[in-house]
Short mmCIF file of C-alpha atoms in Angstrom, two decimals:
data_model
loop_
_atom_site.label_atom_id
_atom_site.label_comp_id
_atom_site.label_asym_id
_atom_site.label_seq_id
_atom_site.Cartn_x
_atom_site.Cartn_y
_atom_site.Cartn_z
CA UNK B 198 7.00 1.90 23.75
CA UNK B 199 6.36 -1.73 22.65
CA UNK B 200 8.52 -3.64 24.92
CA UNK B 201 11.97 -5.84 23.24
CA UNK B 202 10.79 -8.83 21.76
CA UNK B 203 14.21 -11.41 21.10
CA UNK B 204 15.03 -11.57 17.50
CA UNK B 205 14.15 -15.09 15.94
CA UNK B 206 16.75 -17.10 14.90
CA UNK B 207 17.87 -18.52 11.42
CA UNK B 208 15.65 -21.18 9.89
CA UNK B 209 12.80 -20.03 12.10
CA UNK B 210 9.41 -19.62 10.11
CA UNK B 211 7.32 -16.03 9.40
CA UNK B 212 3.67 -17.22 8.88
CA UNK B 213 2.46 -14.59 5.82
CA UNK B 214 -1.87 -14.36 5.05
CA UNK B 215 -2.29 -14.31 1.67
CA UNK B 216 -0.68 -14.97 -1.24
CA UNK B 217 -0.13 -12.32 -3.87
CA UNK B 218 2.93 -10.72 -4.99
CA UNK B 219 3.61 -8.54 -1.41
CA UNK B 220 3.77 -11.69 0.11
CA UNK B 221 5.80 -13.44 -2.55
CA UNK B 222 8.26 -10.49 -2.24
CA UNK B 223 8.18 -10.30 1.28
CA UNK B 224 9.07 -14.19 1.83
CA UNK B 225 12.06 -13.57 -1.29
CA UNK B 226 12.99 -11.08 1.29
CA UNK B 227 12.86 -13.50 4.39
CA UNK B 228 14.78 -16.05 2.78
CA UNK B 229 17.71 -13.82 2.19
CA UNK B 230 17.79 -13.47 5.48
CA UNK B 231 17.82 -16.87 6.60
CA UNK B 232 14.20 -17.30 7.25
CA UNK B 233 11.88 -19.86 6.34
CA UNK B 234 7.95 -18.66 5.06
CA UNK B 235 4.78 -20.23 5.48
CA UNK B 236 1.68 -18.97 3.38
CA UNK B 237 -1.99 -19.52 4.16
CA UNK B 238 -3.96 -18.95 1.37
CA UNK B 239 -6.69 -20.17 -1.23
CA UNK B 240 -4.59 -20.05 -3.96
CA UNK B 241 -2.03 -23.25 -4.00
CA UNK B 242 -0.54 -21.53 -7.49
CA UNK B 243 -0.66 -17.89 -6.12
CA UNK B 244 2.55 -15.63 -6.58
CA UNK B 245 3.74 -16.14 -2.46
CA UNK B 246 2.84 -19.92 -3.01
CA UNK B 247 5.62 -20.15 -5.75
CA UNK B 248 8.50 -18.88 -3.91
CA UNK B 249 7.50 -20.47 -0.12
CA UNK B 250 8.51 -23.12 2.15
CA UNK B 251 4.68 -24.56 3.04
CA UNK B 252 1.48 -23.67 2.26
CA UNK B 253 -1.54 -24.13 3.87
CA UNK B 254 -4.63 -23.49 2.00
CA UNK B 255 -7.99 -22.30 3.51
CA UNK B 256 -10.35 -19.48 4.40
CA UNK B 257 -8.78 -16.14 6.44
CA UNK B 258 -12.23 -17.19 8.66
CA UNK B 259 -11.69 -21.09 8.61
CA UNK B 260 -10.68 -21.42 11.96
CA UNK B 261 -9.48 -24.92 11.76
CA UNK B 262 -7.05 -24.03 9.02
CA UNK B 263 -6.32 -20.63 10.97
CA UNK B 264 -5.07 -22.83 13.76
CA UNK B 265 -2.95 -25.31 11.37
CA UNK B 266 -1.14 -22.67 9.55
CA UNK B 267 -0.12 -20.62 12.93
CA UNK B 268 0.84 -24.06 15.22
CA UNK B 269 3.61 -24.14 11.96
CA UNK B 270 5.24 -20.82 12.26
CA UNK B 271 7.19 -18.44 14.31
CA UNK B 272 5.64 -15.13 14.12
CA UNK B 273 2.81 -13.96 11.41
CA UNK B 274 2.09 -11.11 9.32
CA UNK B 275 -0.28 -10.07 6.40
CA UNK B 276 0.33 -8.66 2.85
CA UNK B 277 -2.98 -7.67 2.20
CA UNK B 278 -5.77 -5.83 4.45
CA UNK B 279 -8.97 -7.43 2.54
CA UNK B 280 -8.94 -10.07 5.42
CA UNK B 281 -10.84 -11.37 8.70
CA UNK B 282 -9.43 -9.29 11.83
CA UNK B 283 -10.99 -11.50 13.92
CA UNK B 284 -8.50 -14.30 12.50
CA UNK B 285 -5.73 -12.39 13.24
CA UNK B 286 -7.13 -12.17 16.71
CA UNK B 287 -6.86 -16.16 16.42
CA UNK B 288 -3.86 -16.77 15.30
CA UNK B 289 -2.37 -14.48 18.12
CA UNK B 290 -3.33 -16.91 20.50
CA UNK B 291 -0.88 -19.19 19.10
CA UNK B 292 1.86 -16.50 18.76
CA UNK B 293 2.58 -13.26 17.77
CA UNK B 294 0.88 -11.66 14.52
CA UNK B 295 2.59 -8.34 13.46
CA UNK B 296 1.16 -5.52 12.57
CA UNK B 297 -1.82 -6.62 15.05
CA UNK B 298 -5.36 -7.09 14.39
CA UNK B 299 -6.19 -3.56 15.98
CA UNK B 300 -4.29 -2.10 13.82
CA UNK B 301 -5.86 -3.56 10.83
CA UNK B 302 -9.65 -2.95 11.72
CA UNK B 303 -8.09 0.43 12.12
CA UNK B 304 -6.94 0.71 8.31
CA UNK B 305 -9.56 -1.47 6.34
CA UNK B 306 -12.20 1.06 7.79
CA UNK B 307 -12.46 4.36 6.41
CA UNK B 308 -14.94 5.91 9.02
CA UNK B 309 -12.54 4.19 11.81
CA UNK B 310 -9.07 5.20 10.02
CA UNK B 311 -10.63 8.89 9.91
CA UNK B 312 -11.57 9.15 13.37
CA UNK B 313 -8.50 7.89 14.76
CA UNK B 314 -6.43 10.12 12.54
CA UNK B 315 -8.59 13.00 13.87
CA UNK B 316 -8.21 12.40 17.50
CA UNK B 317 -4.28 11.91 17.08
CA UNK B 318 -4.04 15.74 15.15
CA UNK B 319 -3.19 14.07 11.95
CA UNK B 320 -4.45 16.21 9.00
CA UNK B 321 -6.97 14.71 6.61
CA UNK B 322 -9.50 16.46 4.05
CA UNK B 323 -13.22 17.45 5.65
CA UNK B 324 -15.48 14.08 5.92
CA UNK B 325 -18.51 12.90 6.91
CA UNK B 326 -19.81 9.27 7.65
CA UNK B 327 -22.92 8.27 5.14
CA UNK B 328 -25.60 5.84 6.65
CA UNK B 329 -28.54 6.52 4.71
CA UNK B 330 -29.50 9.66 2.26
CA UNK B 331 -30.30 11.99 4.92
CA UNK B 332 -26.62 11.90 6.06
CA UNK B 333 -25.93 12.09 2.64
CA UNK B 334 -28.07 15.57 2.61
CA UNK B 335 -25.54 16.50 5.74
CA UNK B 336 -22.46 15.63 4.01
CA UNK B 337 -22.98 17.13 0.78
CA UNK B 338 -24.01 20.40 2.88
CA UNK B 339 -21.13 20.26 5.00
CA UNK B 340 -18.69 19.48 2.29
CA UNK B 341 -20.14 21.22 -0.42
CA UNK B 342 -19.81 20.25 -3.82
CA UNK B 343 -17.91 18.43 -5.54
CA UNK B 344 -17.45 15.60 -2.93
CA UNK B 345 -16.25 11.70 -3.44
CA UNK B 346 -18.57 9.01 -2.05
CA UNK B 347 -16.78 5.68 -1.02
CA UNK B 348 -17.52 2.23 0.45
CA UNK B 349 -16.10 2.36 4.23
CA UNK B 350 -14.46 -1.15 3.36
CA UNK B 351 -12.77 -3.42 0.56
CA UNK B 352 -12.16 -0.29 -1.79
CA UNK B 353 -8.86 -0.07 -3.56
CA UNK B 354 -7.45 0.39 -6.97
CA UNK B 355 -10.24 3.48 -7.53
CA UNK B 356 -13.20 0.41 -6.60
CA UNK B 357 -16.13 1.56 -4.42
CA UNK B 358 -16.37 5.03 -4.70
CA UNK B 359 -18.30 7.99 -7.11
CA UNK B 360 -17.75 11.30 -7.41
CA UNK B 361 -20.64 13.45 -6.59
CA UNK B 362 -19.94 16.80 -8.71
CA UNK B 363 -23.97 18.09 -8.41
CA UNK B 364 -27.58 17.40 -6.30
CA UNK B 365 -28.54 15.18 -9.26
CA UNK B 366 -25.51 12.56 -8.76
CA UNK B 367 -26.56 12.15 -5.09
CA UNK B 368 -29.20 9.42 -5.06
CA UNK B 369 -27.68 7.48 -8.06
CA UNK B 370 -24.21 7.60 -6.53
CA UNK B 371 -25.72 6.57 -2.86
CA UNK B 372 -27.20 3.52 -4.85
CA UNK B 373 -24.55 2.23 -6.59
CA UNK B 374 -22.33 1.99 -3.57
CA UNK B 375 -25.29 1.00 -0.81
CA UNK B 376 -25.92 -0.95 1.36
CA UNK B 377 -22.34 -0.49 2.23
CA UNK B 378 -21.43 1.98 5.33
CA UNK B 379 -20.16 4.32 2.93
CA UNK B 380 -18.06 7.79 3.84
CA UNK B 381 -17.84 11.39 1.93
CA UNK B 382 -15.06 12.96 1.61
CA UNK B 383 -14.40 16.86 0.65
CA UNK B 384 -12.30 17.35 -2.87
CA UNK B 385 -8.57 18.82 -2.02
CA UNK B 386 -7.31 21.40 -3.63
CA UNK B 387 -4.98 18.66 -5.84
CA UNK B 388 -0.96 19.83 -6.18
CA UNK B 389 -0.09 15.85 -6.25
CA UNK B 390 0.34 12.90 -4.31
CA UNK B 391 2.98 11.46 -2.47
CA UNK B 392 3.43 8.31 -0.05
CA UNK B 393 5.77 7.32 2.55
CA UNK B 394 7.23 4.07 3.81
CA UNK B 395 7.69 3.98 7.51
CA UNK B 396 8.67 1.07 9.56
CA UNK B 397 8.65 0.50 13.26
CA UNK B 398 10.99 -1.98 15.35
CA UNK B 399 10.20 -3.81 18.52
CA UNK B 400 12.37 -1.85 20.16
CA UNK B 401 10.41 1.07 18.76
CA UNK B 402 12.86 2.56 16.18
CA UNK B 403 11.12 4.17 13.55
CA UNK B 404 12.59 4.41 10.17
CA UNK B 405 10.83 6.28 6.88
CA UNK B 406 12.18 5.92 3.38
CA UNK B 407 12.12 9.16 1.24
CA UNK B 408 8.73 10.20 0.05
CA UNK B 409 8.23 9.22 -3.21
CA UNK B 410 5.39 10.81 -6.03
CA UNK B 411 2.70 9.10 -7.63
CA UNK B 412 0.68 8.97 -10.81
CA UNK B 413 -2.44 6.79 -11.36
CA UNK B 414 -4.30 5.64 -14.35
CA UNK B 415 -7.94 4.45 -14.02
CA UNK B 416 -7.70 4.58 -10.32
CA UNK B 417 -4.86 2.33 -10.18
CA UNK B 418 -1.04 3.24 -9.73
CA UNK B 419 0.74 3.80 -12.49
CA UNK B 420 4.39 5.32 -12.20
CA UNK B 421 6.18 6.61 -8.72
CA UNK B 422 8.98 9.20 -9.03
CA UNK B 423 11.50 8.71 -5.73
CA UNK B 424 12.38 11.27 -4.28
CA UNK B 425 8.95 13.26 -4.86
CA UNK B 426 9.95 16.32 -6.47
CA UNK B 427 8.66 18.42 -3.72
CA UNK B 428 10.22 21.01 -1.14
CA UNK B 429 12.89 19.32 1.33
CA UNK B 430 10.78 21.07 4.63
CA UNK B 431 7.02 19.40 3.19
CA UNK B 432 9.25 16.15 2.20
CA UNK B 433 10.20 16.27 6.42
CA UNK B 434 6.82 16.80 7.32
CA UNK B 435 5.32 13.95 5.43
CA UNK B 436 7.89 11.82 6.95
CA UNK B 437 7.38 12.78 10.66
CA UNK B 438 3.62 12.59 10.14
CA UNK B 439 3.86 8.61 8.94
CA UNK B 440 6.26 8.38 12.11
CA UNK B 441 3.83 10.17 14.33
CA UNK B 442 1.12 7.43 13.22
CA UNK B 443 3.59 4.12 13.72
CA UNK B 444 4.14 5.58 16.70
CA UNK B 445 0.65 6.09 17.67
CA UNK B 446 -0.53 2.77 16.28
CA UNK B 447 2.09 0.99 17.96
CA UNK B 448 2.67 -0.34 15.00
CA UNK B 449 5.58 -3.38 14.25
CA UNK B 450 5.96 -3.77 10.52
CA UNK B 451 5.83 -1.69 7.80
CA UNK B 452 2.99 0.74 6.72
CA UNK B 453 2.45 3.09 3.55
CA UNK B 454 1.20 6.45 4.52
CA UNK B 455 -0.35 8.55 1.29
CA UNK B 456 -0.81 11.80 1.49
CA UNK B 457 -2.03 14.44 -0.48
CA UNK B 458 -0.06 17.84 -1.01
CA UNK B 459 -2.03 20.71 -1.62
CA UNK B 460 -1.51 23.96 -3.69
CA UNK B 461 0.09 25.49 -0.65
CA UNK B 462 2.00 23.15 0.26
CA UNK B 463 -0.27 21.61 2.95
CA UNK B 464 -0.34 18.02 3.85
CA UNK B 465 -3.07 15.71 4.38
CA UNK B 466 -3.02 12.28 4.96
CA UNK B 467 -5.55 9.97 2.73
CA UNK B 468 -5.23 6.35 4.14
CA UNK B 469 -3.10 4.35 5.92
CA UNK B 470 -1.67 0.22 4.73
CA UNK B 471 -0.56 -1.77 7.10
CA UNK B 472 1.73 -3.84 5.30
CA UNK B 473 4.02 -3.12 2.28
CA UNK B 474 2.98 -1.07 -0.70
CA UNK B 475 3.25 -0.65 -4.50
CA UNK B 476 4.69 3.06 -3.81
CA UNK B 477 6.82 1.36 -2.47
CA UNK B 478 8.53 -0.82 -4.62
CA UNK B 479 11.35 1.62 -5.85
CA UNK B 480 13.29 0.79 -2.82
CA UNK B 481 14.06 -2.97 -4.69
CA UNK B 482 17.04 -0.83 -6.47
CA UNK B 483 17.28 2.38 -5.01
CA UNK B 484 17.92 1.30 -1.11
CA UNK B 485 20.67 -1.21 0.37
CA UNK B 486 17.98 -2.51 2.35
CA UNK B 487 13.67 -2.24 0.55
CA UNK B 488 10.67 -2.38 1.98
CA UNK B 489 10.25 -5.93 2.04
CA UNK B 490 13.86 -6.76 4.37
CA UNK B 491 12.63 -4.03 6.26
CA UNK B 492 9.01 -5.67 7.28
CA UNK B 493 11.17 -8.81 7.71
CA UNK B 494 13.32 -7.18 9.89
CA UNK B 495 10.94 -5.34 12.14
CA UNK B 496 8.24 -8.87 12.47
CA UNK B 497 11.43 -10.38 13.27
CA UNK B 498 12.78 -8.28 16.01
CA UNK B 499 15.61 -7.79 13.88
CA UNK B 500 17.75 -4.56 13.87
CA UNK B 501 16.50 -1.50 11.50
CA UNK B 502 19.12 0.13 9.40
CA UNK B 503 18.77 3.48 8.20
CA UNK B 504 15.88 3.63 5.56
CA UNK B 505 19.12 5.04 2.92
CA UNK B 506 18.53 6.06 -0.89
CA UNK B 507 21.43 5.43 -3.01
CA UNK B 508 20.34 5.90 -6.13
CA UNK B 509 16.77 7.93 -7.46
CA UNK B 510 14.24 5.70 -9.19
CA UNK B 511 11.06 5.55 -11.38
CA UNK B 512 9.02 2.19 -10.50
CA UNK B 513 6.23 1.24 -13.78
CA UNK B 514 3.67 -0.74 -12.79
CA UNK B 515 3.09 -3.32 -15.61
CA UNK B 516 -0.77 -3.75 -16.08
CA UNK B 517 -3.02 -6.48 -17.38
CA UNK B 518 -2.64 -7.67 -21.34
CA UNK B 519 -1.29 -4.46 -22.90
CA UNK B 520 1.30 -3.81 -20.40
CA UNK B 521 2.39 -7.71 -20.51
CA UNK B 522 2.65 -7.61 -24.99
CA UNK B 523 5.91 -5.53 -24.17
CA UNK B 524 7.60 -7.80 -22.01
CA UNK B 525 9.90 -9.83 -24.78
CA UNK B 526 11.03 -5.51 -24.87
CA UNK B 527 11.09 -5.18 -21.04
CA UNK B 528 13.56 -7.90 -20.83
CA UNK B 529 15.46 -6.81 -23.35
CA UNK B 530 15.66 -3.38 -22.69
CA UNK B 531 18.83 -1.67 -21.25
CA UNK B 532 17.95 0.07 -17.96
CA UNK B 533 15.09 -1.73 -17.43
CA UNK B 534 15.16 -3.78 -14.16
CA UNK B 535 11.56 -5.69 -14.46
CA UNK B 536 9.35 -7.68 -11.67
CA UNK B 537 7.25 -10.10 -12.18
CA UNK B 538 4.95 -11.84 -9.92
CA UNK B 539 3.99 -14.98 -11.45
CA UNK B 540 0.35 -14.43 -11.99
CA UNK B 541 -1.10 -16.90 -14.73
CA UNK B 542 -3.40 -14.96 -16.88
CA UNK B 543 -2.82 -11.40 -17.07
CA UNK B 544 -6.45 -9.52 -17.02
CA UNK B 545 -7.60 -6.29 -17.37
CA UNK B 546 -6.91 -4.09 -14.64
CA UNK B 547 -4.83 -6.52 -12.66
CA UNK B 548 -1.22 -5.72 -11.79
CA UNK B 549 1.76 -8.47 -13.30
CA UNK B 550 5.00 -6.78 -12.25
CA UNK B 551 6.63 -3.72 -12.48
CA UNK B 552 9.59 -2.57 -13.77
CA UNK B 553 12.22 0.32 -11.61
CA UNK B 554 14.66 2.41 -13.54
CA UNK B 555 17.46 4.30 -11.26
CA UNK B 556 19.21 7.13 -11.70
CA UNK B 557 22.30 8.35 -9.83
CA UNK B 558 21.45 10.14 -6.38
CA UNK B 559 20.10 13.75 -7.27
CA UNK B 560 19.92 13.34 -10.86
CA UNK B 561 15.68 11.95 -11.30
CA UNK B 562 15.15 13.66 -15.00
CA UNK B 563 11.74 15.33 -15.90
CA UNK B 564 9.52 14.34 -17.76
CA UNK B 565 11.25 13.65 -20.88
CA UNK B 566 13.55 12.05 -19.25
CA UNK B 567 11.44 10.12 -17.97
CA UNK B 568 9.76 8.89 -20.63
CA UNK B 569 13.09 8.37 -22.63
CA UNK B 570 14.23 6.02 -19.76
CA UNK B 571 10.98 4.16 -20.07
CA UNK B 572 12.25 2.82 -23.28
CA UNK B 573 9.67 0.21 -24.63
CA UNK B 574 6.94 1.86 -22.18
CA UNK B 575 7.61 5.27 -23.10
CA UNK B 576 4.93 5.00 -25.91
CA UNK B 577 2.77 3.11 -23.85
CA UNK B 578 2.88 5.05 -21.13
CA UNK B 579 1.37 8.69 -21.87
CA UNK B 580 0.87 10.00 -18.27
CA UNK B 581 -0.65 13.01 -18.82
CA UNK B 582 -0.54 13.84 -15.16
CA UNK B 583 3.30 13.44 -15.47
CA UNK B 584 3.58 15.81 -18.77
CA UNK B 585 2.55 18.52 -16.00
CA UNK B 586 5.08 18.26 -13.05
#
């Protein structure tokens, strides 16, 4: 057990790397608690920029303006894993950085994330590691076909990977993604996947919000249904298997844990994030206390209350220039509770805000309902994954 570390007091800074909308809802989170936030990033207009006390700008490797940004803060964290490890292991010689720097070259490495989950007993599909095409050869007999083909690092949002359904698709799917340290990975019999929020204290407490089910569109997340409509006893399990990792980790912070649920109900985990997580974002009106005061509270050395649902929710991810045409209907919509993060120019592919709907405790509709609830969105929105729970 990680031993007690004294809370910090009011006014006291948290020192977030980078500056995109976790960070700007994780320092709207720290301020409500009395806490002051200090962002290092590249971006002086980014979405954490807007709502924080100080900035510093510079490289997540620019060790001068590594040492600047953590000689002005309390305690630091991170709100996105694309970053230098070995900076983290540089600010923590100024003061504590939460989760720690092991833990991230844990998660921002496939092959490493895999192997650590295997030799803790935590469930994952059949893999192999990829160096060159003869390992390729090995994986694809190993795993059989079809088999995904990713990028062992910086791939997120359905980036840096290929599916591999045949012989034929093996060279052209090995050169797309090389010279990258790339990893296979065996298909899963697909039922649907679900995610879970689980925080760890300094004191060690371990909290997990209720799993919650997602849809994506084009790789990227679209909708998440909380609570996942799956049994209570596999709803348990994913929960104690995100706790078994935090626990493992030693982790102090939050982390999203997705998992896939098979057509037999089997779990396996897919990847770990250090940090908080768009599946995550129903909590902003379904829980007293979200993923974001949570975080706070844990880097802090604050208490953890219990990760409570009071209400069941449907977070909408609003993406790029089509999603961003309806927002004059968001806004006005009844029901609608929208997000947005600020961002200037709203691109293809890149996420603006999002918008939760809640429903009392128990009562998340199906599909229809859904939709219905959606209200501007519904149209827009055709899941056709959803259509099918």
């Amino acid at each position: 057990m990680t031993s007690f570390s004294p809370a910090l007091a009011p006014n006291a800074v948290i020192g977030i790397v980078g500056g995109g909308q976790l960070g700007r809802m994780s320092a709207m989170a720290a301020a409500k608690l009395g806490f002051r936030t200090h962002i290092l990033t590249q971006d002086p207009h980014g979405p954490a920029a807007q709502v924080s006390d100080g900035v510093t700008l510079g490289a997540y490797d620019d060790l001068t303006a590594l040492e600047k940004f953590a000689r002005a803060v309390d305690v630091i964290t991170f709100e996105f894993e694309n970053i230098n490890a070995d900076g983290l292991d540089c600010l923590a010689q100024h003061c504590p950085v939460h989760p720690s720097g092991a833990i991230l070259r844990t998660s921002q490495d496939r092959s490493v994330e895999k192997s650590f989950l295997t030799e803790t007993g935590i469930p994952i599909a059949p893999w192999h590691q990829v160096d060159d095409l003869a390992s390729l050869s090995e994986a694809a007999e190993k795993l059989g076909f079809p088999f995904i083909l990713k990028t062992a690092r910086d791939g997120y949002d359905g980036k840096g990977q290929r599916r591999v359904y045949t012989p034929q698709d093996m060279i052209p799917a090995f050169e797309a993604l090389a010279p990258r340290r790339l990893v296979a990975e065996g298909m899963v019999d697909f039922a649907c996947e679900v995610s879970v929020m689980v925080v760890r204290g300094h004191d060690g407490t371990i909290r997990c919000f209720d799993p919650g089910q997602n849809f994506h569109k084009n790789g990227i997340l679209d909708l998440t249904l909380a609570p996942a409509p799956i049994d209570p006893t596999v709803a348990a399990q994913a929960q104690s298997l995100a706790a078994s990792i935090a626990e493992q980790l030693g982790l102090i912070g939050i982390m999203g844990v997705e998992l896939f649920v098979d057509r037999t109900g089997t779990l396996l985990v897919n990847e770990i994030a250090p940090r908080p997580h768009n599946s995550g974002h129903w909590t902003m009106n379904a829980c007293p206390v979200d993923q974001f005061e949570m975080h706070i509270r844990a880097v802090a050395g604050l208490p953890l209350p219990e990760a409570s649902r009071h209400s069941d929710a449907v977070m909408k991810n609003l993406i790029g220039p089509d999603d961003m045409a309806l927002w004059p209907d968001i806004v006005a919509a009844p029901g609608l509770l929208p997000h947005l993060y600020g961002k200037a120019e709203a691109r293809h592919g890149r996420k603006m805000g999002h918008v939760n709907v809640v429903f009392p405790y128990g009562s998340l509709p199906g599909p229809l309902g859904i939709q219905d609830a959606l209200g501007p969105l519904a149209e827009h929105e055709k899941a056709p994954e959803l259509a099918d729970t």
